[in-house]
Coordinates of C-alpha atoms and ligand atoms in Angstrom, one line a residue:
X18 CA 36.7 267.6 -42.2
X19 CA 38.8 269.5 -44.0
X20 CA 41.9 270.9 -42.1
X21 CA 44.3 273.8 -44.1
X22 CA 46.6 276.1 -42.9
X23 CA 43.5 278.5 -43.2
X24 CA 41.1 276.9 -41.2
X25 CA 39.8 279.3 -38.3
X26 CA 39.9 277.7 -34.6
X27 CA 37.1 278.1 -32.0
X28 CA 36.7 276.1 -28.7
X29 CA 35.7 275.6 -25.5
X30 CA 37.6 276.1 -22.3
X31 CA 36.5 274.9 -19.1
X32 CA 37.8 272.2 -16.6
X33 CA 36.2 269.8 -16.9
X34 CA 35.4 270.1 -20.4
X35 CA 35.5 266.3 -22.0
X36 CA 31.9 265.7 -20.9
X37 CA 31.0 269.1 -23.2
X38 CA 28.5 268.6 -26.2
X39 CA 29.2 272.1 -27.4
X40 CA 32.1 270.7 -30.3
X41 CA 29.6 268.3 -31.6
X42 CA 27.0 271.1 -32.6
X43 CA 29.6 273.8 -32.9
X44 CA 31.6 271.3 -36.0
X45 CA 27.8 270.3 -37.0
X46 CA 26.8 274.5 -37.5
X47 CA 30.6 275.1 -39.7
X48 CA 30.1 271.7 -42.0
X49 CA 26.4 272.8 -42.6
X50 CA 27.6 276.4 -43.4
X51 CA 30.4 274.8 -45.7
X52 CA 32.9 277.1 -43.3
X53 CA 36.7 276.5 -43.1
X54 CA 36.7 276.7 -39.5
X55 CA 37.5 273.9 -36.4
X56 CA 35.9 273.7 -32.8
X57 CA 37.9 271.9 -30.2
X58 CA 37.8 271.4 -26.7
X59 CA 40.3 272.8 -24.5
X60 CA 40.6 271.7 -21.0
X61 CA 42.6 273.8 -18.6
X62 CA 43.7 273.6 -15.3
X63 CA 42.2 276.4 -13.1
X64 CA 45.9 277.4 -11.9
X65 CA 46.8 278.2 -16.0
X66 CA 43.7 279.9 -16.8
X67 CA 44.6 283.4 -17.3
X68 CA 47.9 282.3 -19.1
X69 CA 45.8 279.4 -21.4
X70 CA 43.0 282.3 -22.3
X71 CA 45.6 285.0 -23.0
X72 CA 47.4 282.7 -25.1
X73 CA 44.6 281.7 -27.3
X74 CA 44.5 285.2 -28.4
X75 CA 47.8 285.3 -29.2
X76 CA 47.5 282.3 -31.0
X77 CA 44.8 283.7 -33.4
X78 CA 41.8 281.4 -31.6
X79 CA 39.1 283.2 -33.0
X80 CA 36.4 282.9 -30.6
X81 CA 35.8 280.5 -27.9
X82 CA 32.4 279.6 -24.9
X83 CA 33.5 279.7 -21.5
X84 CA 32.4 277.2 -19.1
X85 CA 32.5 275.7 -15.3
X86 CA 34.5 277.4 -13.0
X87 CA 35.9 279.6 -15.7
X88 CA 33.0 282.4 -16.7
X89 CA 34.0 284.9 -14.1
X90 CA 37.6 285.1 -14.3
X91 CA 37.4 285.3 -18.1
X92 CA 34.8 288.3 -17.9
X93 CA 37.7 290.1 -15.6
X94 CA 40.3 289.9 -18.4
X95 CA 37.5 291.0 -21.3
X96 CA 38.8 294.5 -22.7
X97 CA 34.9 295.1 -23.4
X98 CA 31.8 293.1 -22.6
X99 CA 27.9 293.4 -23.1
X100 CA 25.9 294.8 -20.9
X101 CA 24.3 291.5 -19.9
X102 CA 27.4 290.3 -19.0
X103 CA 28.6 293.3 -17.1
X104 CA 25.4 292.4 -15.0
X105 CA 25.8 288.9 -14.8
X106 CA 29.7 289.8 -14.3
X107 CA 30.1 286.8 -16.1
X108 CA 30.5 285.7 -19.8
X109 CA 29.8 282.4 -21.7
X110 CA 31.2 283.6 -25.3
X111 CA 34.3 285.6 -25.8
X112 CA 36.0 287.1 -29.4
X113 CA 38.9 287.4 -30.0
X114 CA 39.7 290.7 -32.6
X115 CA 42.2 293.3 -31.9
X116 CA 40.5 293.0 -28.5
X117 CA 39.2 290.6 -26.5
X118 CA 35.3 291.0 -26.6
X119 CA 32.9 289.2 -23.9
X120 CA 29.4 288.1 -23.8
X121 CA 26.6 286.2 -22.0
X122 CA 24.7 283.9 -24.1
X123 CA 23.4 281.6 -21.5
X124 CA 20.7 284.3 -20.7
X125 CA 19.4 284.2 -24.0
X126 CA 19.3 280.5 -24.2
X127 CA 17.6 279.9 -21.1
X128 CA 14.9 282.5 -22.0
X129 CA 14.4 281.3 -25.6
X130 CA 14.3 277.5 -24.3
X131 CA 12.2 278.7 -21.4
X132 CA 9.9 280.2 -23.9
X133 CA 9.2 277.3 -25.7
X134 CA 6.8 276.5 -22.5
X135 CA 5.5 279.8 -22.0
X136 CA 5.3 282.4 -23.9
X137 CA 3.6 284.8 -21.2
X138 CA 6.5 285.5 -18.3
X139 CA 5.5 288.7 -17.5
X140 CA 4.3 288.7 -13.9
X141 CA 4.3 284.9 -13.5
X142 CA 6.2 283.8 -9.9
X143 CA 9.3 282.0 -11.4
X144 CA 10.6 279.5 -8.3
X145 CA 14.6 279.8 -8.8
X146 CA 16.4 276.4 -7.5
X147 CA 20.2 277.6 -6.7
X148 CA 22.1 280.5 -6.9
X149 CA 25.6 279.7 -8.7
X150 CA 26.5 280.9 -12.1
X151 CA 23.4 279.7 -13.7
X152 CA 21.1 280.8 -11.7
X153 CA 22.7 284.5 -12.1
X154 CA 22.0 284.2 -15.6
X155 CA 18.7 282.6 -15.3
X156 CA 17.3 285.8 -12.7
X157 CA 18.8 288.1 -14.9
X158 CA 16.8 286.9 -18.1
X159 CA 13.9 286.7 -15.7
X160 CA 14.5 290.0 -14.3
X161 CA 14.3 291.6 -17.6
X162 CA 11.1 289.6 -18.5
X163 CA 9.4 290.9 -15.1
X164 CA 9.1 288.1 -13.6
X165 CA 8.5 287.8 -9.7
X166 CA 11.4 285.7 -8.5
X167 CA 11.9 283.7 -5.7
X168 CA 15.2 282.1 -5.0
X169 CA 16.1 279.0 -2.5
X170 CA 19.9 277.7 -2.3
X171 CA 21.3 274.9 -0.1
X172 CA 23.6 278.1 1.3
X173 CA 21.3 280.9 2.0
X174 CA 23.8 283.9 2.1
X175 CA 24.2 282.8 -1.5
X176 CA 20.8 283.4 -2.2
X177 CA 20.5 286.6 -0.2
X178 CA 23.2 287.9 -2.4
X179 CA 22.2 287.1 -5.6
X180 CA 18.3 288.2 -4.3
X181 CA 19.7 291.2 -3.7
X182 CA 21.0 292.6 -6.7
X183 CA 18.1 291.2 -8.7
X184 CA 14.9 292.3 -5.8
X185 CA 13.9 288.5 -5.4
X186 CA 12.8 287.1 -2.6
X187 CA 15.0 284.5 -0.2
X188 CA 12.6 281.7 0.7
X189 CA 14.0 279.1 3.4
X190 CA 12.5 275.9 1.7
X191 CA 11.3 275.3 -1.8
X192 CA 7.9 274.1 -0.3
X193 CA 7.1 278.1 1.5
X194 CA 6.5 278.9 -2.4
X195 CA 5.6 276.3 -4.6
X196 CA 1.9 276.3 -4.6
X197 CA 2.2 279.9 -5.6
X198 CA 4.3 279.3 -7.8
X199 CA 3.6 279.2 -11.9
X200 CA 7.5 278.4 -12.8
X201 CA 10.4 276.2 -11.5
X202 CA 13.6 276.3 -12.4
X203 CA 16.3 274.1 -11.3
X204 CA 20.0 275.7 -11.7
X205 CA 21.7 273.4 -9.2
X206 CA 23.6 270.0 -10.0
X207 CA 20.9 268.0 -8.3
X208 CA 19.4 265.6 -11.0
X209 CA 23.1 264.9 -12.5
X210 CA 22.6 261.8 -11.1
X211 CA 19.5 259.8 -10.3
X212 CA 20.4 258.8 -6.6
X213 CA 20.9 262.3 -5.7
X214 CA 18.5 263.6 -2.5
X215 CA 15.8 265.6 -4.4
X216 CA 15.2 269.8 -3.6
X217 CA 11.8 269.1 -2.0
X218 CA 8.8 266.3 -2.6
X219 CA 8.3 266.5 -6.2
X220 CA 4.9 264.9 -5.4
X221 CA 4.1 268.4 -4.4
X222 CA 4.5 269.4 -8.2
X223 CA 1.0 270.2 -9.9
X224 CA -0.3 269.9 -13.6
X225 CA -0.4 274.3 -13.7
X226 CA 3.2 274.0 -12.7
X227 CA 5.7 274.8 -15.8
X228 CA 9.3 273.2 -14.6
X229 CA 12.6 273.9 -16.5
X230 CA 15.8 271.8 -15.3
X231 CA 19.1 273.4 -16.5
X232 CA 20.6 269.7 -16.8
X233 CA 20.5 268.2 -20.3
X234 CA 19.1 264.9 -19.3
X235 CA 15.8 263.9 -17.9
X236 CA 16.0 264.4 -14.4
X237 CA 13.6 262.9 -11.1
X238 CA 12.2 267.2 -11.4
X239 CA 12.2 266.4 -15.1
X240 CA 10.5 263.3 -15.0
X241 CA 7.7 263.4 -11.7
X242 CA 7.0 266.9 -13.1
X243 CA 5.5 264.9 -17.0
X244 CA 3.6 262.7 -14.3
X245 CA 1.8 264.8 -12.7
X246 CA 0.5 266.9 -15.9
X247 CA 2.8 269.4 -15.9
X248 CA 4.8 271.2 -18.8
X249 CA 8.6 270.3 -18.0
X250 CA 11.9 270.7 -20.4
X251 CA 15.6 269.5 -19.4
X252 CA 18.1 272.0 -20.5
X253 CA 19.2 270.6 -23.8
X254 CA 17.5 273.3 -25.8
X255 CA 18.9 276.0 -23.5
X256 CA 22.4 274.8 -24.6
X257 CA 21.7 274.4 -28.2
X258 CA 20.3 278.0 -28.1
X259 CA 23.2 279.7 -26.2
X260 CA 25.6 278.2 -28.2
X261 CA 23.7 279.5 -31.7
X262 CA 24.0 283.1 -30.7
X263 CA 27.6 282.7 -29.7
X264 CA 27.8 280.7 -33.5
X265 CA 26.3 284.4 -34.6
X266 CA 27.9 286.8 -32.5
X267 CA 31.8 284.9 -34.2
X268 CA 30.2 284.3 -37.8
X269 CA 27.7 286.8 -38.3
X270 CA 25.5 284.1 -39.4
X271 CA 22.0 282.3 -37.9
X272 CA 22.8 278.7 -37.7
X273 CA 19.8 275.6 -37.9
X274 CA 18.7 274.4 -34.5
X275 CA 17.8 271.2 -36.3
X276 CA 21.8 270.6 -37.1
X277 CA 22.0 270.9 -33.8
X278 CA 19.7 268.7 -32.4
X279 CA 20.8 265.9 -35.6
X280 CA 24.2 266.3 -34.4
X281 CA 23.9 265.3 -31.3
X282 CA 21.6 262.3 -31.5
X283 CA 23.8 260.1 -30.3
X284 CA 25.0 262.0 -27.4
X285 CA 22.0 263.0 -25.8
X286 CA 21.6 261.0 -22.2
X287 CA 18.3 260.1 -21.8
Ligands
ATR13 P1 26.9 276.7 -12.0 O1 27.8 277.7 -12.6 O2 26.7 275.5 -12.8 O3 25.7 277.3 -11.5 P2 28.0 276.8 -9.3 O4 28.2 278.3 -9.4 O5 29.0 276.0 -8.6 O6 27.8 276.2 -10.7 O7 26.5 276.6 -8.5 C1 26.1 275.3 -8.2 C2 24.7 275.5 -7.6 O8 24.2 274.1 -7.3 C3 24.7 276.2 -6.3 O9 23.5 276.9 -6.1 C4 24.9 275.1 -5.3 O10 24.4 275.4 -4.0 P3 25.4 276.0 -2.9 O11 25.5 277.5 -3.2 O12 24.8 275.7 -1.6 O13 26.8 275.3 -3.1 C5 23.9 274.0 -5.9 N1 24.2 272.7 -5.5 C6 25.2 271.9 -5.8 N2 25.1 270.7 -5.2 C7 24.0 270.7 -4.5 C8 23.3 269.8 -3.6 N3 23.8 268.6 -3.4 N4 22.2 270.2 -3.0 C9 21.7 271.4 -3.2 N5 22.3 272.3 -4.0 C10 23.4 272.0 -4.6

């Protein structure tokens, strides 16, 4: 890497952010475009966000993702945004010009990574696990697709909100659903970690069920879900993808999903 006094700066700020794989592929997409340009990581305490994010501006930071617990507050001090985001009232992906421009990338990701398991959504009874940040972004790309959406959260006024501004429906336990079901997503943190109490029996999963785990490794859902037959994909792809279209919406430019998936070879948990 080649650092000059011209060399454009992008990044990530979220807190935590050192567990992020987004400067690995983000470096990989600028060497492979030849592009004088840098992607670091900057962690920031939630008490100094709005003075870190209006001082990357000010510093000539060209473009940066947003991340955990971050997305909301920086769609609040956007001077525009895209309508996605304006739904999602969140964004992922933020420029910096004369003005400081928002969007929401994870929608697009998780719909292009989602696709890559089934192309028909249309109609099909998408089971949403969770009903933080992700899972906004996930019932929104669902939404648009016209999917019919069920939602379950551990905290079920957090899934009669979100329910409500998308028409889904509230279900108490995973299990009311999940034979009906054709898709499940899971948008929570359960799965991070292998000891973690499971959503429901995954035994319950069936070989006509498609399942789509937001976490980049393979998770228990991940894993039972290959067992019994089914078609199942952890979130990797998802991230690779949102994190292309931010890499077009700063550049202008398409980058190479395999750079992406070269890049972070060595990262990737399994
Ligand atoms: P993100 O932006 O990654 O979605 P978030 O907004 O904090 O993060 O949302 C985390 C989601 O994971 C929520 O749906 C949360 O459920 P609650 O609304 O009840 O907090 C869910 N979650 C986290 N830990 C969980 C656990 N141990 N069991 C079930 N759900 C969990």
């Amino acid at each position: 890497m080649n650092l000059s006094g011209k060399t454009e700066v992008y990044g990530i700020v979220g807190f935590p952010v050192k567990h992020s794989l987004s400067p690995v592929f983000q470096n990989a997409f600028f060497e492979y475009l030849s592009l004088d340009a840098v992607y670091v990581p900057f962690e920031v305490k939630p008490d100094s966000f709005k003075e870190a994010f209006l001082g990357l501006k000010a510093l000539g930071v060209k473009g940066v993702n947003i991340t955990v617990p971050f997305k909301e507050r920086a769609f609040e001090l956007c001077d525009l945004s895209d309508e996605p985001s304006k739904v999602i009232r969140a964004v992922n992906t933020v420029k910096f010009t004369d003005r400081i421009e928002g969007y929401n990338t994870d929608w697009i990701g998780f719909l292009r990574a989602l696709r890559e398991l089934e192309k028909e959504l249309e109609g099909k009874k998408v089971l949403v696990l969770g009903a933080g940040g992700t899972a906004k972004a996930v019932v929104y790309a669902l939404s648009r697709e016209g999917c019919y959406i069920y939602i379950f959260n551990r905290t079920y006024e957090r899934a009669i909100e979100l329910a409500r501004n998308f028409s889904a429906q509230v279900v108490k336990k995973p299990e009311d659903v999940l034979d009906d079901a054709d898709i499940i997503i899971n948008t929570t943190s359960v799965g991070l970690s292998d000891d973690d109490p499971p959503l429901f029996d995954y035994q319950m999963l069936r070989d006509h069920h498609i399942v789509f785990d937001v976490i980049y490794r393979s998770t228990p859902l991940v894993k039972t879900a290959l067992k019994k037959g089914a078609k199942a994909q952890n979130g990797l792809s998802m991230l690779i993808y949102q994190g292309m279209e931010s890499f077009r919406i700063w550049t202008g430019l398409e980058a190479p999903v395999s750079v992406a998936i070269n890049s972070l070879s060595d990262y990737v948990l399994s």
